[in-house]
Short mmCIF file of C-alpha atoms in Angstrom, two decimals:
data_model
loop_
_atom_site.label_atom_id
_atom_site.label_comp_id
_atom_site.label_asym_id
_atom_site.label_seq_id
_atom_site.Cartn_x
_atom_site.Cartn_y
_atom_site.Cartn_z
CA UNK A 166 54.24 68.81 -29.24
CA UNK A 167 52.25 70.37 -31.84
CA UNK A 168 52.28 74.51 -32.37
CA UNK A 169 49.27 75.54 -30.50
CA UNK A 170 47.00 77.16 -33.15
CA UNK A 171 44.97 80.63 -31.54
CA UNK A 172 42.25 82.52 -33.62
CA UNK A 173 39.92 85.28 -32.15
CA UNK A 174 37.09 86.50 -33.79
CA UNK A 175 34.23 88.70 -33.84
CA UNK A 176 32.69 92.09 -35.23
CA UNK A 177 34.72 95.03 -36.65
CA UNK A 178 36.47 97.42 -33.85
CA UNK A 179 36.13 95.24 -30.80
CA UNK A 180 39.26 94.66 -29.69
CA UNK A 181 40.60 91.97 -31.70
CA UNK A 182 43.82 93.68 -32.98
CA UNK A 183 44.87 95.14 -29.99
CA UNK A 184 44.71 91.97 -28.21
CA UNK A 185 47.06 90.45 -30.30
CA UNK A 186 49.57 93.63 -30.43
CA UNK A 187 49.01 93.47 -26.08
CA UNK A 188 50.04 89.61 -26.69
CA UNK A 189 53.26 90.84 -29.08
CA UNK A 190 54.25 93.65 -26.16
CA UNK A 191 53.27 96.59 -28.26
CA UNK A 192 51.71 99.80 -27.31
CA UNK A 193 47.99 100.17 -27.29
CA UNK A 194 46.90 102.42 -29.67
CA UNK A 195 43.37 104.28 -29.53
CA UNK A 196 43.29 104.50 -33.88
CA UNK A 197 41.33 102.04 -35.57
CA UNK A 198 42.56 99.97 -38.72
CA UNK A 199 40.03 97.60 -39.40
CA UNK A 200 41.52 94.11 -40.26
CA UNK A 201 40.79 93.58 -43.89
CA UNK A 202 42.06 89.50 -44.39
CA UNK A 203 43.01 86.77 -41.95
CA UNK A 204 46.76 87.54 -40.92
CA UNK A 205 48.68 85.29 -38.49
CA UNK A 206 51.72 86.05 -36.10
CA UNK A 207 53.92 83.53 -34.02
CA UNK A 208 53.86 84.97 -30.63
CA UNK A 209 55.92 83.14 -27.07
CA UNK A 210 54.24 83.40 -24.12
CA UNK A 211 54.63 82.09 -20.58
CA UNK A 212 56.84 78.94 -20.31
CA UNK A 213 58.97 80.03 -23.95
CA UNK A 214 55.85 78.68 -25.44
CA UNK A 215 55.41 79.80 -29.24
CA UNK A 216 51.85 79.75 -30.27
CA UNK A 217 50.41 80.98 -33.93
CA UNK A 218 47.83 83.83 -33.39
CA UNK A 219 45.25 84.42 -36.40
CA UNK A 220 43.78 87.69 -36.84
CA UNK A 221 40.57 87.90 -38.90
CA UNK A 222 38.29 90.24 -40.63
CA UNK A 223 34.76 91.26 -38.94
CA UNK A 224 32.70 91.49 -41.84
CA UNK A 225 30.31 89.45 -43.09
CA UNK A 226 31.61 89.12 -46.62
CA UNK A 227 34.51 86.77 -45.03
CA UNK A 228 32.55 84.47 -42.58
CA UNK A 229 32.58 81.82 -44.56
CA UNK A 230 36.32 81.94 -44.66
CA UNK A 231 37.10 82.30 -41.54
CA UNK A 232 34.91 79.42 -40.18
CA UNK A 233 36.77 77.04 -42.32
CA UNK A 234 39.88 78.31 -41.28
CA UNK A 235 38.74 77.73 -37.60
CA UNK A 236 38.70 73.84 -38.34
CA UNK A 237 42.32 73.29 -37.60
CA UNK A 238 42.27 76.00 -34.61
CA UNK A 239 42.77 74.88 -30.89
CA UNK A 240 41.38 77.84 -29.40
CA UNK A 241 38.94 80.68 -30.36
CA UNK A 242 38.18 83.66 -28.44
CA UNK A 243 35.12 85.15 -29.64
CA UNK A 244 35.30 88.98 -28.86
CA UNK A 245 32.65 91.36 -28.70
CA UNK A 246 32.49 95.07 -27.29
CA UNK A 247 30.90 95.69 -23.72
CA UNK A 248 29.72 99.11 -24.58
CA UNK A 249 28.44 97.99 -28.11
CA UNK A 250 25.01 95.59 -27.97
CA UNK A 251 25.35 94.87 -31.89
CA UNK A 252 28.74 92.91 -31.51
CA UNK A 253 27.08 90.99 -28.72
CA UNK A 254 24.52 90.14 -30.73
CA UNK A 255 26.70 88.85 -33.49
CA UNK A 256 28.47 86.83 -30.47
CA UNK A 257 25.81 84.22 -30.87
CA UNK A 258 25.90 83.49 -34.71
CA UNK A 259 29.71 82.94 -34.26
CA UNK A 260 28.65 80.38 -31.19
CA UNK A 261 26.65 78.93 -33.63
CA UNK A 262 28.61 78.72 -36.22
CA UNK A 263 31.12 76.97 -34.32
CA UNK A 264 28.93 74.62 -32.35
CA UNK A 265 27.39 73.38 -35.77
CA UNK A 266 30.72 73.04 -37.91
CA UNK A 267 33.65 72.91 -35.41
CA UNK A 268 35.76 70.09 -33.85
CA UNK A 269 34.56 69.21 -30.64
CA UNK A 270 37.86 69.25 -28.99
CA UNK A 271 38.71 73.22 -29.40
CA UNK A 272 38.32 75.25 -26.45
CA UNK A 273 35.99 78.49 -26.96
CA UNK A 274 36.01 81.77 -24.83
CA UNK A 275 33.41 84.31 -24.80
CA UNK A 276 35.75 87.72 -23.89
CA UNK A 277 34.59 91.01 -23.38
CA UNK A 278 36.42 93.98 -24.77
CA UNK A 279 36.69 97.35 -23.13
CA UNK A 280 35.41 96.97 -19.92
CA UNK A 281 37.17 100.40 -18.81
CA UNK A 282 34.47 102.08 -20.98
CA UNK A 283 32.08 104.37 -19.03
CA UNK A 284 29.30 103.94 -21.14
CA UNK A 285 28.62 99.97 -20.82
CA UNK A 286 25.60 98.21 -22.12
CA UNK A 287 26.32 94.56 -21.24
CA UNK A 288 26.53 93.74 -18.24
CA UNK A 289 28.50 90.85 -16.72
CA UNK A 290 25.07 89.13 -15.22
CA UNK A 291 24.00 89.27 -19.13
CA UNK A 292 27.19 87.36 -20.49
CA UNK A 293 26.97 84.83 -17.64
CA UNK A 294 23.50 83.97 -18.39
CA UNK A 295 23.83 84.26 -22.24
CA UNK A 296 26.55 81.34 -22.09
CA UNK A 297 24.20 79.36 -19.75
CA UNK A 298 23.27 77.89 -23.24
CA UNK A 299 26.69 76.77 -23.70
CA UNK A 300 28.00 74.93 -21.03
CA UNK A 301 31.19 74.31 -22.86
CA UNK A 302 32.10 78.27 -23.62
CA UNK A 303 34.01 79.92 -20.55
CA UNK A 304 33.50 83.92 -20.53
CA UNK A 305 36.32 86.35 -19.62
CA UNK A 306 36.13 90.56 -19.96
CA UNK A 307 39.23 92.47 -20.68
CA UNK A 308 40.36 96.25 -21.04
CA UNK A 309 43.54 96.07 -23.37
CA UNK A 310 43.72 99.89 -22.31
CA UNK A 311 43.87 99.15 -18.93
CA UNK A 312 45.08 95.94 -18.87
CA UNK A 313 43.00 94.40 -16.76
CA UNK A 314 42.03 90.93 -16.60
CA UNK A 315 44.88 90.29 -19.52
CA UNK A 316 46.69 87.96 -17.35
CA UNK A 317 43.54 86.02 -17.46
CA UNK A 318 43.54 85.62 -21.10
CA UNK A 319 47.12 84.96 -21.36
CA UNK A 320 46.60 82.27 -18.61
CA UNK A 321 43.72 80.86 -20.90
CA UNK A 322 45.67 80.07 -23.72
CA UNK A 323 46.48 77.02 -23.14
CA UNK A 324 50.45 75.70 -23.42
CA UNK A 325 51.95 72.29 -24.56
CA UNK A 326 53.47 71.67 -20.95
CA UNK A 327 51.83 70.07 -18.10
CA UNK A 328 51.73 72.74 -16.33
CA UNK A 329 49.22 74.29 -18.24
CA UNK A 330 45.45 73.13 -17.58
CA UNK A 331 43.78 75.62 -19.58
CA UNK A 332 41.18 76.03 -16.93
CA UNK A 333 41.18 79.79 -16.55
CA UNK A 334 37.57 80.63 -15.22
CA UNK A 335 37.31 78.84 -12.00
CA UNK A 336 37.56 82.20 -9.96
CA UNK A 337 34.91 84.05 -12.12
CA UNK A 338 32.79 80.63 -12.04
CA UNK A 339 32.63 80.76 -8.23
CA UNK A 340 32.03 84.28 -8.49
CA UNK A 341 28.77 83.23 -10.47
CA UNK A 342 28.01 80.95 -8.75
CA UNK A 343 28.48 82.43 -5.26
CA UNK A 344 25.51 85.38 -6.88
CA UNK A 345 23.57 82.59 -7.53
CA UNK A 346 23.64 81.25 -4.02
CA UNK A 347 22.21 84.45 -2.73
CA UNK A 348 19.15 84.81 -4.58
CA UNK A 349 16.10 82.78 -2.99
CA UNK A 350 16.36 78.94 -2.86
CA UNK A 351 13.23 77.36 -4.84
CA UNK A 352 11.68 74.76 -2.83
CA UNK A 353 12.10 70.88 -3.57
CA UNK A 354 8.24 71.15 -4.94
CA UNK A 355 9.25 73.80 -7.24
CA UNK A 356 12.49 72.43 -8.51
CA UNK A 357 10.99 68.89 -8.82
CA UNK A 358 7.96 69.93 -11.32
CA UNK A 359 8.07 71.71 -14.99
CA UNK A 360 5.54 73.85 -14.25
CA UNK A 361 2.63 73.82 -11.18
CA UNK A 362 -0.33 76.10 -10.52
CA UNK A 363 0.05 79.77 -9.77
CA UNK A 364 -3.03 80.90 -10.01
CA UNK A 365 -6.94 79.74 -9.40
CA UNK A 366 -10.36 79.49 -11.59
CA UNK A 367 -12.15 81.64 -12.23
CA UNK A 368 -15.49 79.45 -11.24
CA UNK A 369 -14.45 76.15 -9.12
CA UNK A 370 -16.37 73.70 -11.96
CA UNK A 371 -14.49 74.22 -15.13
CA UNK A 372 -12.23 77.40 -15.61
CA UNK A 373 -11.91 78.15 -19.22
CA UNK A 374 -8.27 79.20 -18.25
CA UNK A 375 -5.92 78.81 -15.90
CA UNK A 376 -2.46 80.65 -15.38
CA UNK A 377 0.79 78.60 -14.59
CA UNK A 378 4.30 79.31 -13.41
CA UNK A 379 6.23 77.47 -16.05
CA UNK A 380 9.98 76.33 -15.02
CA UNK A 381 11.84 76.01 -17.98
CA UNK A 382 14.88 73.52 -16.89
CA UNK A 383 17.94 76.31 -17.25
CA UNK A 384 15.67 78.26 -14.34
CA UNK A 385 14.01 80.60 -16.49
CA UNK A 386 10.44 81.06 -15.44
CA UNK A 387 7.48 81.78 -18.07
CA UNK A 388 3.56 82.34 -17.73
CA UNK A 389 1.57 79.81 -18.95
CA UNK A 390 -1.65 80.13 -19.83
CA UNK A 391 -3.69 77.35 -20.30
CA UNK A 392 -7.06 77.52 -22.47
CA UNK A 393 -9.65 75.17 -22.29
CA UNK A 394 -12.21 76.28 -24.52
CA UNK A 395 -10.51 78.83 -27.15
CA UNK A 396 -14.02 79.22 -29.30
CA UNK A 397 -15.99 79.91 -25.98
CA UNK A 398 -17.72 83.26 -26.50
CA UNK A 399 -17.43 84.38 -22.74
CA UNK A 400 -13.12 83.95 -23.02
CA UNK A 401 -12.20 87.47 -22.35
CA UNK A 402 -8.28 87.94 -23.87
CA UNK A 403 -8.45 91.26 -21.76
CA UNK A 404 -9.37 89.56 -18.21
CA UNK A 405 -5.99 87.52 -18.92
CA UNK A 406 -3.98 90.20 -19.98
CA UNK A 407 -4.97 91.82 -16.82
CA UNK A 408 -3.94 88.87 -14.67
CA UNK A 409 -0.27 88.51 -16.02
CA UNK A 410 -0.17 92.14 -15.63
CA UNK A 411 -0.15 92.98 -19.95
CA UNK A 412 -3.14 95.56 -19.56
CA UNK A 413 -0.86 98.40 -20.68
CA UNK A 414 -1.35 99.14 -24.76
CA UNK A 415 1.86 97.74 -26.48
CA UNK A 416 3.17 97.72 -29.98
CA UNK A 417 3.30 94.68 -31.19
CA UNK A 418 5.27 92.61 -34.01
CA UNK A 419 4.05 89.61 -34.63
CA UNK A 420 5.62 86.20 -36.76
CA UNK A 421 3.72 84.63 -38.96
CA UNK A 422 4.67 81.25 -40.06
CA UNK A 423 8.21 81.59 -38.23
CA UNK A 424 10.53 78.19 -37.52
CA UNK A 425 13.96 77.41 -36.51
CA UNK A 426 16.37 78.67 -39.68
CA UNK A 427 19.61 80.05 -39.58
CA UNK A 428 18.78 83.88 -39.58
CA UNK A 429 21.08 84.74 -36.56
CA UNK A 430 21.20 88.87 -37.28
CA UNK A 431 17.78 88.99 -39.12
CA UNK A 432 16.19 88.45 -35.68
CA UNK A 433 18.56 90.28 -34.12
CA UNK A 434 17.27 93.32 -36.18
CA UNK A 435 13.96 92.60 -35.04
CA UNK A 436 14.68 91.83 -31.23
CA UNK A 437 16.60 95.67 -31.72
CA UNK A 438 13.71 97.62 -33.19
CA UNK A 439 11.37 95.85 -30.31
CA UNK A 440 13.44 96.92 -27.98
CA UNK A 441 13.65 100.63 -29.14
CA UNK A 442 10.00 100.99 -29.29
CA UNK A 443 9.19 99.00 -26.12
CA UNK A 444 7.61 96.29 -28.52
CA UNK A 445 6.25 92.99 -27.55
CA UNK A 446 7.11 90.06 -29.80
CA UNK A 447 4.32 87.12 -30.70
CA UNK A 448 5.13 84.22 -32.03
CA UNK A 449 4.44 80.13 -31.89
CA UNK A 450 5.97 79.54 -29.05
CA UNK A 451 8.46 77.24 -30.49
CA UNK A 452 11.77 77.63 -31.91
CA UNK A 453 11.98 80.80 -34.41
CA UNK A 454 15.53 81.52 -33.44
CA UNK A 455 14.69 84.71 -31.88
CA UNK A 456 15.03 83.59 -27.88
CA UNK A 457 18.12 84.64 -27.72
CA UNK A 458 18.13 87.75 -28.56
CA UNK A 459 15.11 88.75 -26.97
CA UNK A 460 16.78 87.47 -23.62
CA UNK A 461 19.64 89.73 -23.84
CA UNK A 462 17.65 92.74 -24.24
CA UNK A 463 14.73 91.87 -21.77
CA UNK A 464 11.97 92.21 -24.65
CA UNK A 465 8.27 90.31 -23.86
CA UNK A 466 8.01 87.08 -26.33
CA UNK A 467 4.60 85.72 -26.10
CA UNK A 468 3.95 82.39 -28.31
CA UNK A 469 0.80 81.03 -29.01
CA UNK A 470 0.10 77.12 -29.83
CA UNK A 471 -2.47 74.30 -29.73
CA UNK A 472 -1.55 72.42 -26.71
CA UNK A 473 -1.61 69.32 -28.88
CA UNK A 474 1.02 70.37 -31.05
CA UNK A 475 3.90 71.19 -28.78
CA UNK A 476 5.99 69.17 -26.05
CA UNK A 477 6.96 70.33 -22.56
CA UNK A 478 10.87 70.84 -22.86
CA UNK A 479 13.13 68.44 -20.25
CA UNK A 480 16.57 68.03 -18.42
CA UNK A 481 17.71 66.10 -20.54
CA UNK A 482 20.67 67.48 -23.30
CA UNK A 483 20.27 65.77 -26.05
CA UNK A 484 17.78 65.85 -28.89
CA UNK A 485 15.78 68.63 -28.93
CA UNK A 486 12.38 67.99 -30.14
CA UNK A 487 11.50 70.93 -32.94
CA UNK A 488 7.78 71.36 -31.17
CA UNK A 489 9.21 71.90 -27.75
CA UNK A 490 8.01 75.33 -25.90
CA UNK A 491 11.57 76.88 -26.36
CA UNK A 492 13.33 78.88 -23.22
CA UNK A 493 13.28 82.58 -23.87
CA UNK A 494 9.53 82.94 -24.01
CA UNK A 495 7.78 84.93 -21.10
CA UNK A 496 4.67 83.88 -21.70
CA UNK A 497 2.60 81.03 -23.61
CA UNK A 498 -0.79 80.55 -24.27
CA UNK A 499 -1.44 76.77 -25.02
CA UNK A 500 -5.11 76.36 -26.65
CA UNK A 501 -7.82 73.68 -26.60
CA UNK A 502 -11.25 73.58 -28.11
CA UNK A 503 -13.61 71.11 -27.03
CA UNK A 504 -15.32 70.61 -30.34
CA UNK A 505 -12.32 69.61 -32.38
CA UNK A 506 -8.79 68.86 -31.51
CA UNK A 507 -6.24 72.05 -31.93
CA UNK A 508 -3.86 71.69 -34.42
CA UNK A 509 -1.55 73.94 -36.06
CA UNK A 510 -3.32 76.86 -38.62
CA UNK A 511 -6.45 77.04 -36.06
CA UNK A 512 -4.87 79.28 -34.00
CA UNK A 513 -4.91 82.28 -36.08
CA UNK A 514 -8.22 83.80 -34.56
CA UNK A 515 -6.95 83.86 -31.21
CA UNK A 516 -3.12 84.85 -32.30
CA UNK A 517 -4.36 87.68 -34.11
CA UNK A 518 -6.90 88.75 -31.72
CA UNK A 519 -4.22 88.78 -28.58
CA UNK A 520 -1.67 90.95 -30.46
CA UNK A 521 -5.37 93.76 -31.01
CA UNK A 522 -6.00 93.55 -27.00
CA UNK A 523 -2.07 93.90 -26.50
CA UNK A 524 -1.80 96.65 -28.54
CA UNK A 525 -5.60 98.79 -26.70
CA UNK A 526 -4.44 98.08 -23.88
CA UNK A 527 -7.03 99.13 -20.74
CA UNK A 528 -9.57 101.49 -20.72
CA UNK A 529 -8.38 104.85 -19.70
CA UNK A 530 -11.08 106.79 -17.04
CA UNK A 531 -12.28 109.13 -20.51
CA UNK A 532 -13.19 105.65 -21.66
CA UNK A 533 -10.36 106.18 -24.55
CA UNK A 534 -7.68 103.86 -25.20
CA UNK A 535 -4.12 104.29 -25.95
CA UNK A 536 -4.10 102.53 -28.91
CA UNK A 537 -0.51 101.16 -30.68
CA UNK A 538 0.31 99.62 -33.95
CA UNK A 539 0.87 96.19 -34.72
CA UNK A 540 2.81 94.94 -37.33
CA UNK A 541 3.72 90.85 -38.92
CA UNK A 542 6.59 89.31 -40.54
CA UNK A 543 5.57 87.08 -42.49
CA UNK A 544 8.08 84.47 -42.95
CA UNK A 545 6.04 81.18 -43.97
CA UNK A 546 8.07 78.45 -43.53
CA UNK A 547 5.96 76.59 -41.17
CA UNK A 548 2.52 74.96 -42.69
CA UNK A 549 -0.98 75.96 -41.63
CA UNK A 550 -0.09 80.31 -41.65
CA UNK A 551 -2.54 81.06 -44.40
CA UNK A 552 -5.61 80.99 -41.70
CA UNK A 553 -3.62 83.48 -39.23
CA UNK A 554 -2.62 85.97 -42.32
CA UNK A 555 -6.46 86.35 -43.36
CA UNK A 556 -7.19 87.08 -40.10
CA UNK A 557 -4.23 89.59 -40.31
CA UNK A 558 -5.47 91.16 -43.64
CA UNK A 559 -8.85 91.30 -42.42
CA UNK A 560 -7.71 93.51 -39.40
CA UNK A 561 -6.06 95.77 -41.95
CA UNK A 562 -2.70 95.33 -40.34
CA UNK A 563 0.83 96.02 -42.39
CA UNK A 564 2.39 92.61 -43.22
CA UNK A 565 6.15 92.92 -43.94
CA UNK A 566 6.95 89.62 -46.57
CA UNK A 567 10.41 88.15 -46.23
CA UNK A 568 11.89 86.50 -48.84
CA UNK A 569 13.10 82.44 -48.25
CA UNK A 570 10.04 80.10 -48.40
CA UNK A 571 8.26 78.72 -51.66
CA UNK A 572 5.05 81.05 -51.48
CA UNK A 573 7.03 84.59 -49.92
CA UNK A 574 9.29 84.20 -52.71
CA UNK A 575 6.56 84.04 -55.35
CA UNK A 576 5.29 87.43 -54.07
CA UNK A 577 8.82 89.29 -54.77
CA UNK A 578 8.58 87.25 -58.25
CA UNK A 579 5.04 89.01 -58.98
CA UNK A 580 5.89 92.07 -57.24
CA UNK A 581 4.92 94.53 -60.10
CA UNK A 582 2.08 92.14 -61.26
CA UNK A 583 -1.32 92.35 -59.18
CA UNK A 584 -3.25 89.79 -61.80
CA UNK A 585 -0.29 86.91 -61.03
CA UNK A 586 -1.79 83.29 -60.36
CA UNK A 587 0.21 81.96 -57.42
CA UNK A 588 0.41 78.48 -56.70
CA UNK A 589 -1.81 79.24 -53.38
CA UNK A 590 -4.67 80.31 -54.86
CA UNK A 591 -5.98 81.97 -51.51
CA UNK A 592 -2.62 83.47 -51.05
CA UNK A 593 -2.94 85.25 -54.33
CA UNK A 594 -6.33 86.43 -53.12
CA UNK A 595 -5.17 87.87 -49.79
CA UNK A 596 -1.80 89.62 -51.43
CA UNK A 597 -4.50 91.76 -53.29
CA UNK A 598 -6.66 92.68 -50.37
CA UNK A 599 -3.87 93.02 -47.84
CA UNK A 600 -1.22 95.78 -47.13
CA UNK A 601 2.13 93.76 -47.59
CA UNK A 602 5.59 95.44 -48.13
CA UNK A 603 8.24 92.95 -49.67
CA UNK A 604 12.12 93.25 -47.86
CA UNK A 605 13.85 91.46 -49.95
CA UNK A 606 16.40 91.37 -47.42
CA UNK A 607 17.92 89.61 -44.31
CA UNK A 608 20.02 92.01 -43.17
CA UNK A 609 19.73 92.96 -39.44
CA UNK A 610 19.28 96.78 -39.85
CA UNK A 611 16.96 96.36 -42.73
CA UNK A 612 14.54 94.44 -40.80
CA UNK A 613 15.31 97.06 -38.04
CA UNK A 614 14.57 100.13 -39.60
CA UNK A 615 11.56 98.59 -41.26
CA UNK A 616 9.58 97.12 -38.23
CA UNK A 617 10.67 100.79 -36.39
CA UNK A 618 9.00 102.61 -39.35
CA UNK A 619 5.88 100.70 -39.20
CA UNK A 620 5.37 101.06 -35.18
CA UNK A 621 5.87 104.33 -35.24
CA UNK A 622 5.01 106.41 -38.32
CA UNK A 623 2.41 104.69 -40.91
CA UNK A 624 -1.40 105.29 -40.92
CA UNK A 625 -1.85 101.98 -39.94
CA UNK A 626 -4.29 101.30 -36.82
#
């Protein structure tokens, strides 16, 4: 039988090292070396079973290696640090990674490092749930210090002999499970239908809204809004807020022109700053690539779209549509006009007039409001965004440009040139009436630091 090939990876300092030094019967050792290449060790186990271990950097610079050395591994424990929220973020670009460029035959473990820490910020609930997404990952937490639970992960690794099934996680399955069990049973009705009504009309002949409970299929449950007139002049976006309970004033960052890319950490930077400044998060209510994170860390993610334009997401596993309402939203407003059917770009009016009532908020009993900021991102790599960022210039908002699409990359080209001709014409226009800030930048505390500065410091609003 083939050497059984192990690799675990994940950000600097979790507890990658002194796994494999726990696995080689060394001492644990509280100083920190960080692991600068990808090193490998031969290691026997249970059963006089040799396997090859593979050590590898946590920095970024080396990714790229270490995915392509993953290609020819059976095994990969991705390792993040329980008392440490960035390396769980990072968790899910190495998930993704793998799921996109992997063989489909290695066996991947989510594992939890440190769990004897006193100061933990992940929970086991949020691991469980984050993996939900990836029904082939298994999840196991660890304390090398302790060693606890490193039976477990010896158990996991999985030998050449019969006798070793690999299936480690049943126990902490049932465990899961068994929680799940006690929380209320939905009824047939509820579990049979995507979404169903949750709340009445406002008049009994023809409501120009109506508010849903929206099932997504992995459980998850969203507010749906449902507009049927979007250009009626008596819609009140406040009378709505109020009745999903979003009548507090909240700062608000909002995506302009935002699709599914491979930004992984950019959006965790964002998700990050939200959560720091109790930020709500607008978007199209399709697939940015932001879900995720905002799941972890509880953060609101409202998305906006013309009813037309998007499809209702399904059971079923395989091909995802690109337009389908994507989980990790809390609440969607899906717009109609009866004049003219809704398509993508004519949304803008209402987008950028929800995030103004999210940030007022109610009236306070001095008839003040609490008034916060609201900043966009303007990414513009989906069509039809031009409509939404005049309406964003015209409410003299900050709009943070990020470089990767044809038109956000000709504003970092004519940065220090306000007479440029662009090849949007009306874009040109609006750079030179709006306030935009160029981060020429993906990385995750970049964005961070720059959506924190303009929700909390700047003039703006």
């Amino acid at each position: 039988m083939e050497n059984q090939l192990i690799a675990f990876v994940g950000d600097p300092a979790v507890g990658k090292t002194s796994i494999i030094k726990y696995l080689k019967g060394l001492e644990f050792d509280e100083d920190y070396s960080p692991t600068e290449q990808i090193e490998s060790t031969d290691v026997t186990i249970q059963n006089n079973e040799t396997i090859t271990i593979y050590d590898t950097p946590g920095n970024v610079t080396e990714r790229k290696q270490v995915i392509e050395m993953l290609k020819n591994i059976h095994i990969v424990f991705v390792c993040f640090d329980v008392e440490n929220i960035d390396s769980f973020d990072s968790t899910l670009q190495w998930l993704d990674d793998i799921k996109k460029q992997i063989n489909n035959s290695m066996q991947v473990c989510l594992v939890g490092c440190k769990i004897d820490s006193d100061n933990r910020q992940i929970s086991q609930e949020q691991a469980f749930e984050f993996i939900n997404d990836y029904p082939n990952v298994e999840y196991l937490e660890i304390s090398v210090k302790t060693g606890e639970n490193m039976d477990m992960l010896i158990d996991k690794i999985p030998v050449t002999t019969p006798q070793g099934d690999g299936d480690l996680q049943q126990s902490y399955r049932t465990q899961q499970s068994n929680k799940q069990s006690e929380k209320p049973i939905h009824s047939p009705e509820r579990q049979s239908q995507t979404y169903k009504s949750q709340s009445s009309l406002l008049n009994k002949e023809e409501p120009l809204w109506k508010v849903y409970d929206f099932l997504f299929p992995t459980g998850r449950v969203a507010k749906l809004v449902k507009i049927s007139d979007v250009d009626a002049k008596n819609l009140s976006i406040q009378d709505i807020l109020f009745k999903l309970q979003l009548n507090q004033s909240y700062p608000v960052v909002n995506l302009i022109g935002a699709k599914e890319t491979n930004k992984g950490k950019f959006y965790a930077g964002i998700a990050r700053a939200c959560f720091n400044t109790d930020a709500v998060i607008v978007d199209s209510g399709i697939s940015t690539g932001i879900e995720k994170y905002v799941i972890r860390r509880g953060i609101k993610l409202i998305g906006v779209a013309p009813e037309q334009e998007v499809k209702y997401p399904n059971q079923s596993t395989g091909f995802i549509d690109p337009f389908e309402i994507s989980n990790g939203h809390t609440h969607i407003f899906l717009l109609n006009n009866k004049e003219k059917m809704m398509v993508f770009g004519l949304e803008g009016v209402f987008k950028i007039n929800l995030c103004k009532k999210l940030a007022e908020g109610r009236l306070a009993k001095n008839g003040q409001r609490e008034s916060m900021k609201v900043v966009h991102i303007l990414l513009g790599e989906q069509e039809g965004f031009l409509n939404e960022l005049q309406q964003a210039v015209m409410a003299n908002h900050p709009i943070i440009v990020i470089k990767g699409s044809p038109l956000c990359d000709q504003y970092f080209q004519n940065y220090n040139n306000p007479h440029a001709n662009y090849s949007n014409a009306s874009f040109g226009q609006l750079v030179r009436k709006g306030h935009f800030y160029g981060l020429n930048s993906l990385d995750s505390e970049d964005i961070a630091q720059y959506v924190h500065f303009f929700l909390t410091v700047t003039p703006y609003n």
